[in-house]
């Protein structure tokens, strides 16, 4: 038995940890995993990846590529009888999916900083072509508004640590001085920490930083990163269980997984 896994670029930490978790759980269940990786997200590349997995006669598909609802539905149609489970889509998608709760993750970050007394909070989003990046961004803005706050600055990165470094460096060069930065993933937070350090700003005494993901390395950043944990091991287990249920033609509902705040040493 074989699971097909269509994934966004594995040079990013979160997708590679998701693949590792799926591969481990599938192994326990005596399923093989064949992987098709796309270089850049997009509908055409996603369709090609899915076609190549279908031609290898997989029993079911997991798709961890950021997709708009219409794109996911088109891919689902293309799969025909083969069940497909989506991991990077809107929680309201009308197709099988398991996603981490982006609104909860955004709110946890804002509430943590506001609870510490921060009011000048800058936002560093992921690429706005990604549905999850947009949902985290919207969640931050809604939660700030609920506290009568607006973002002190808005920056857009591409998930890479280098983009985080460049965006925060530019912010500081422009003379902006936020008391805190909410960052949409830990890799960009790593770059943000480097920019702050190069500017002579101390974390967390001058600037607080909150990441998002809690990837394997985040506890070893300098200082250890406070972040929103998406439990990738749990996602791997739940998504394989869920796909196997779909393969057995059992009735099963989409799931929204909770996220948690992991408080380390980048916030005060
Ligand atoms: C999402 C990660 O949070 C982000 O860091 C980045 O790696 C992105 O994936 C790549 O697409 S996790 C996803 C399941 C929403």
Tab-separated table of C-alpha atoms and ligand atoms in Angstrom:
chain	number	residue	atom	x	y	z
A	1	UNK	CA	0.000	0.000	0.000
A	2	UNK	CA	1.254	3.460	-0.884
A	3	UNK	CA	0.511	7.025	0.146
A	4	UNK	CA	1.353	9.779	-2.321
A	5	UNK	CA	2.628	12.984	-0.749
A	6	UNK	CA	2.662	16.170	-2.803
A	7	UNK	CA	4.681	18.772	-0.959
A	8	UNK	CA	5.877	22.323	-1.236
A	9	UNK	CA	9.640	22.873	-1.265
A	10	UNK	CA	11.379	20.730	1.376
A	11	UNK	CA	14.219	23.186	1.825
A	12	UNK	CA	11.799	24.940	4.203
A	13	UNK	CA	11.883	23.533	7.733
A	14	UNK	CA	8.171	23.105	8.453
A	15	UNK	CA	7.316	21.107	5.302
A	16	UNK	CA	10.334	18.857	5.773
A	17	UNK	CA	9.356	18.127	9.385
A	18	UNK	CA	5.800	17.401	8.240
A	19	UNK	CA	7.112	14.910	5.668
A	20	UNK	CA	9.302	13.252	8.310
A	21	UNK	CA	6.306	12.856	10.618
A	22	UNK	CA	4.087	11.448	7.849
A	23	UNK	CA	6.806	9.042	6.735
A	24	UNK	CA	7.283	7.703	10.309
A	25	UNK	CA	3.586	7.177	10.935
A	26	UNK	CA	3.007	5.624	7.492
A	27	UNK	CA	5.878	3.208	8.173
A	28	UNK	CA	4.226	2.095	11.424
A	29	UNK	CA	1.062	1.413	9.438
A	30	UNK	CA	2.990	-0.585	6.781
A	31	UNK	CA	2.401	2.042	4.103
A	32	UNK	CA	5.050	3.284	1.664
A	33	UNK	CA	5.288	6.987	0.933
A	34	UNK	CA	6.168	8.359	-2.479
A	35	UNK	CA	6.936	12.048	-2.574
A	36	UNK	CA	6.498	14.592	-5.306
A	37	UNK	CA	7.994	17.983	-4.472
A	38	UNK	CA	7.261	21.212	-6.289
A	39	UNK	CA	9.847	23.983	-6.490
A	40	UNK	CA	7.390	26.895	-6.397
A	41	UNK	CA	3.759	26.783	-5.189
A	42	UNK	CA	1.135	27.213	-7.913
A	43	UNK	CA	-1.760	25.331	-9.490
A	44	UNK	CA	0.072	24.042	-12.568
A	45	UNK	CA	3.010	22.660	-10.595
A	46	UNK	CA	0.608	21.162	-8.048
A	47	UNK	CA	-1.399	19.412	-10.754
A	48	UNK	CA	1.762	18.000	-12.294
A	49	UNK	CA	2.912	16.693	-8.901
A	50	UNK	CA	-0.464	15.064	-8.251
A	51	UNK	CA	-0.582	13.527	-11.745
A	52	UNK	CA	2.818	11.978	-11.266
A	53	UNK	CA	1.696	10.428	-7.959
A	54	UNK	CA	-1.575	9.149	-9.468
A	55	UNK	CA	0.369	7.515	-12.310
A	56	UNK	CA	2.280	5.613	-9.612
A	57	UNK	CA	-1.075	4.168	-8.489
A	58	UNK	CA	-1.089	5.502	-4.944
A	59	UNK	CA	-3.996	4.477	-2.651
A	60	UNK	CA	-4.480	8.005	-1.348
A	61	UNK	CA	-2.878	11.438	-1.438
A	62	UNK	CA	-1.760	13.987	1.127
A	63	UNK	CA	-1.234	17.461	-0.322
A	64	UNK	CA	0.890	19.921	1.661
A	65	UNK	CA	0.971	22.795	-0.803
A	66	UNK	CA	-0.675	26.175	-0.148
A	67	UNK	CA	-3.851	26.155	-2.246
A	68	UNK	CA	-6.851	28.415	-2.705
A	69	UNK	CA	-10.244	26.683	-2.289
A	70	UNK	CA	-10.924	26.541	-6.055
A	71	UNK	CA	-7.461	25.098	-6.690
A	72	UNK	CA	-7.869	22.393	-4.037
A	73	UNK	CA	-11.288	21.463	-5.450
A	74	UNK	CA	-9.814	21.179	-8.932
A	75	UNK	CA	-7.091	18.873	-7.636
A	76	UNK	CA	-9.661	16.822	-5.749
A	77	UNK	CA	-11.674	16.362	-8.976
A	78	UNK	CA	-8.548	15.274	-10.793
A	79	UNK	CA	-7.963	12.574	-8.134
A	80	UNK	CA	-11.311	10.936	-8.984
A	81	UNK	CA	-11.814	7.912	-6.735
A	82	UNK	CA	-8.455	8.297	-4.995
A	83	UNK	CA	-8.952	10.158	-1.672
A	84	UNK	CA	-6.996	13.388	-1.189
A	85	UNK	CA	-6.311	15.141	2.119
A	86	UNK	CA	-5.184	18.805	2.133
A	87	UNK	CA	-2.937	20.307	4.839
A	88	UNK	CA	-2.378	23.922	3.704
A	89	UNK	CA	-5.820	25.290	2.866
A	90	UNK	CA	-8.536	27.428	4.417
A	91	UNK	CA	-10.279	25.752	7.421
A	92	UNK	CA	-13.570	26.290	5.571
A	93	UNK	CA	-12.562	24.316	2.445
A	94	UNK	CA	-15.304	21.933	1.282
A	95	UNK	CA	-12.913	19.007	0.797
A	96	UNK	CA	-11.052	16.734	3.211
A	97	UNK	CA	-8.445	18.642	5.176
A	98	UNK	CA	-6.526	18.815	8.424
A	99	UNK	CA	-5.109	22.233	9.249
A	100	UNK	CA	-3.628	23.993	12.246
A	101	UNK	CA	-5.880	26.789	13.535
A	102	UNK	CA	-4.396	30.020	12.090
A	103	UNK	CA	-6.756	32.335	13.978
A	104	UNK	CA	-5.855	30.741	17.290
A	105	UNK	CA	-2.125	30.961	16.523
A	106	UNK	CA	-2.373	34.622	15.578
A	107	UNK	CA	-4.404	35.451	18.683
A	108	UNK	CA	-1.996	33.636	21.025
A	109	UNK	CA	0.879	35.792	19.760
A	110	UNK	CA	-0.998	39.081	20.051
A	111	UNK	CA	-2.451	38.260	23.480
A	112	UNK	CA	0.969	37.282	24.787
A	113	UNK	CA	2.560	40.585	23.708
A	114	UNK	CA	-0.376	42.745	24.771
A	115	UNK	CA	-0.368	40.941	28.120
A	116	UNK	CA	3.273	41.961	28.537
A	117	UNK	CA	2.249	45.577	27.918
A	118	UNK	CA	3.339	45.958	24.283
A	119	UNK	CA	1.504	48.434	22.062
A	120	UNK	CA	3.998	49.075	19.249
A	121	UNK	CA	3.812	45.703	17.536
A	122	UNK	CA	5.220	45.187	14.030
A	123	UNK	CA	4.081	42.310	11.799
A	124	UNK	CA	6.282	40.229	9.508
A	125	UNK	CA	4.074	38.039	7.323
A	126	UNK	CA	4.830	35.120	5.043
A	127	UNK	CA	4.275	35.455	1.270
A	128	UNK	CA	0.730	36.678	0.651
A	129	UNK	CA	0.355	34.085	-2.131
A	130	UNK	CA	0.098	31.533	0.721
A	131	UNK	CA	-3.364	31.079	2.240
A	132	UNK	CA	-1.852	30.266	5.647
A	133	UNK	CA	0.297	33.404	5.562
A	134	UNK	CA	-2.792	35.499	4.794
A	135	UNK	CA	-4.889	33.867	7.537
A	136	UNK	CA	-2.193	34.467	10.182
A	137	UNK	CA	-1.889	38.096	9.010
A	138	UNK	CA	-5.674	38.627	9.152
A	139	UNK	CA	-5.789	36.968	12.574
A	140	UNK	CA	-3.115	39.314	13.929
A	141	UNK	CA	-4.896	42.382	12.600
A	142	UNK	CA	-8.278	41.306	13.980
A	143	UNK	CA	-6.821	40.574	17.396
A	144	UNK	CA	-4.897	43.876	17.461
A	145	UNK	CA	-8.115	45.689	16.512
A	146	UNK	CA	-9.924	43.987	19.395
A	147	UNK	CA	-7.369	45.745	21.631
A	148	UNK	CA	-7.851	49.085	19.814
A	149	UNK	CA	-4.384	48.669	18.268
A	150	UNK	CA	-3.068	48.686	14.715
A	151	UNK	CA	0.245	47.278	13.486
A	152	UNK	CA	3.238	49.584	14.092
A	153	UNK	CA	4.689	48.350	10.782
A	154	UNK	CA	3.844	45.658	8.238
A	155	UNK	CA	6.545	43.669	6.441
A	156	UNK	CA	6.220	40.790	3.996
A	157	UNK	CA	8.832	38.024	3.742
A	158	UNK	CA	8.954	34.766	1.780
A	159	UNK	CA	9.329	32.315	4.753
A	160	UNK	CA	13.153	32.239	4.415
A	161	UNK	CA	15.444	33.408	7.199
A	162	UNK	CA	17.193	35.737	4.744
A	163	UNK	CA	13.928	37.515	3.968
A	164	UNK	CA	13.320	38.005	7.695
A	165	UNK	CA	16.790	39.472	8.080
A	166	UNK	CA	16.338	41.834	5.122
A	167	UNK	CA	12.858	43.002	6.120
A	168	UNK	CA	13.786	43.803	9.711
A	169	UNK	CA	17.076	45.417	8.664
A	170	UNK	CA	15.122	47.737	6.344
A	171	UNK	CA	12.639	48.536	9.113
A	172	UNK	CA	15.431	49.518	11.482
A	173	UNK	CA	17.277	51.511	8.795
A	174	UNK	CA	14.043	53.440	8.215
A	175	UNK	CA	14.282	54.509	11.842
A	176	UNK	CA	11.289	52.492	13.034
A	177	UNK	CA	11.566	51.189	16.551
A	178	UNK	CA	8.846	48.659	17.398
A	179	UNK	CA	8.779	47.225	20.885
A	180	UNK	CA	7.840	43.827	19.520
A	181	UNK	CA	7.637	41.884	16.272
A	182	UNK	CA	5.194	39.079	15.477
A	183	UNK	CA	6.803	36.866	12.842
A	184	UNK	CA	4.849	34.346	10.726
A	185	UNK	CA	7.486	31.605	11.008
A	186	UNK	CA	10.588	30.672	12.966
A	187	UNK	CA	12.935	30.837	9.973
A	188	UNK	CA	12.113	34.513	9.386
A	189	UNK	CA	12.361	35.062	13.162
A	190	UNK	CA	15.926	33.737	13.000
A	191	UNK	CA	16.761	36.380	10.403
A	192	UNK	CA	14.968	39.025	12.469
A	193	UNK	CA	17.133	38.155	15.489
A	194	UNK	CA	20.268	38.638	13.383
A	195	UNK	CA	19.110	42.059	12.145
A	196	UNK	CA	18.269	43.208	15.681
A	197	UNK	CA	21.613	41.976	16.964
A	198	UNK	CA	23.511	43.771	14.179
A	199	UNK	CA	21.651	46.972	15.086
A	200	UNK	CA	22.744	46.616	18.710
A	201	UNK	CA	19.209	46.000	19.930
A	202	UNK	CA	18.857	43.456	22.733
A	203	UNK	CA	16.181	40.761	22.661
A	204	UNK	CA	13.975	40.775	24.685
A	205	UNK	CA	14.901	43.938	26.647
A	206	UNK	CA	14.722	46.316	23.644
A	207	UNK	CA	12.566	44.293	21.270
A	208	UNK	CA	10.447	41.178	21.807
A	209	UNK	CA	10.114	38.593	19.028
A	210	UNK	CA	7.482	35.864	18.638
A	211	UNK	CA	7.929	33.165	15.990
A	212	UNK	CA	5.515	30.607	14.546
A	213	UNK	CA	6.028	26.831	13.945
A	214	UNK	CA	8.341	25.695	16.766
A	215	UNK	CA	10.602	23.826	14.371
A	216	UNK	CA	13.372	21.580	15.699
A	217	UNK	CA	16.014	24.329	15.970
A	218	UNK	CA	13.959	27.082	17.561
A	219	UNK	CA	14.909	26.204	21.145
A	220	UNK	CA	18.565	26.764	20.173
A	221	UNK	CA	18.268	30.246	18.638
A	222	UNK	CA	20.007	33.045	20.545
A	223	UNK	CA	18.036	33.726	22.662
A	224	UNK	CA	15.794	30.621	22.593
A	225	UNK	CA	12.702	31.600	20.609
A	226	UNK	CA	9.259	32.198	22.053
A	227	UNK	CA	6.930	30.838	19.397
A	228	UNK	CA	3.567	29.381	18.406
A	229	UNK	CA	3.941	25.621	18.260
A	230	UNK	CA	2.391	23.674	15.415
A	231	UNK	CA	2.842	20.068	16.510
A	232	UNK	CA	4.135	18.517	13.298
A	233	UNK	CA	4.476	15.017	14.790
A	234	UNK	CA	0.813	15.113	15.764
A	235	UNK	CA	-0.106	16.379	12.288
A	236	UNK	CA	1.774	13.480	10.717
A	237	UNK	CA	-0.025	10.935	12.876
A	238	UNK	CA	-3.475	12.427	12.511
A	239	UNK	CA	-3.172	12.949	8.765
A	240	UNK	CA	-2.030	9.371	8.080
A	241	UNK	CA	-4.823	7.987	10.310
A	242	UNK	CA	-7.307	10.239	8.547
A	243	UNK	CA	-6.171	9.286	5.047
A	244	UNK	CA	-6.281	5.579	5.910
A	245	UNK	CA	-9.864	6.041	7.100
A	246	UNK	CA	-10.710	7.730	3.787
A	247	UNK	CA	-9.059	4.856	1.907
A	248	UNK	CA	-11.260	2.424	3.889
A	249	UNK	CA	-14.218	4.620	2.788
A	250	UNK	CA	-15.131	5.551	6.364
A	251	UNK	CA	-17.018	8.762	7.145
A	252	UNK	CA	-14.607	11.269	8.687
A	253	UNK	CA	-14.824	15.013	9.310
A	254	UNK	CA	-12.156	17.617	8.482
A	255	UNK	CA	-10.095	18.591	11.528
A	256	UNK	CA	-8.709	21.865	12.848
A	257	UNK	CA	-5.760	21.250	15.156
A	258	UNK	CA	-5.057	23.611	18.065
A	259	UNK	CA	-1.700	25.372	18.424
A	260	UNK	CA	0.054	26.442	21.621
A	261	UNK	CA	2.306	29.259	22.830
A	262	UNK	CA	5.802	28.091	23.826
A	263	UNK	CA	7.328	30.773	26.037
A	264	UNK	CA	11.117	30.892	25.844
A	265	UNK	CA	13.395	33.927	26.071
A	266	UNK	CA	12.635	36.354	23.241
A	267	UNK	CA	9.698	38.095	24.905
A	268	UNK	CA	9.480	40.347	27.957
B	1	LIG	C1	3.835	26.541	6.972
B	1	LIG	C2	4.912	27.003	7.936
B	1	LIG	O1	4.329	27.547	9.086
B	1	LIG	C3	5.806	28.039	7.293
B	1	LIG	O2	6.917	28.240	8.125
B	1	LIG	C4	6.272	27.625	5.899
B	1	LIG	O3	7.250	26.611	6.031
B	1	LIG	C5	5.097	27.141	5.080
B	1	LIG	O4	4.396	26.103	5.748
B	1	LIG	C6	5.534	26.623	3.722
B	1	LIG	O5	4.432	26.505	2.887
B	1	LIG	S1	2.992	25.163	7.737
B	1	LIG	C7	1.690	24.780	6.640
B	1	LIG	C8	1.099	23.437	6.998
B	1	LIG	C9	0.635	25.839	6.730
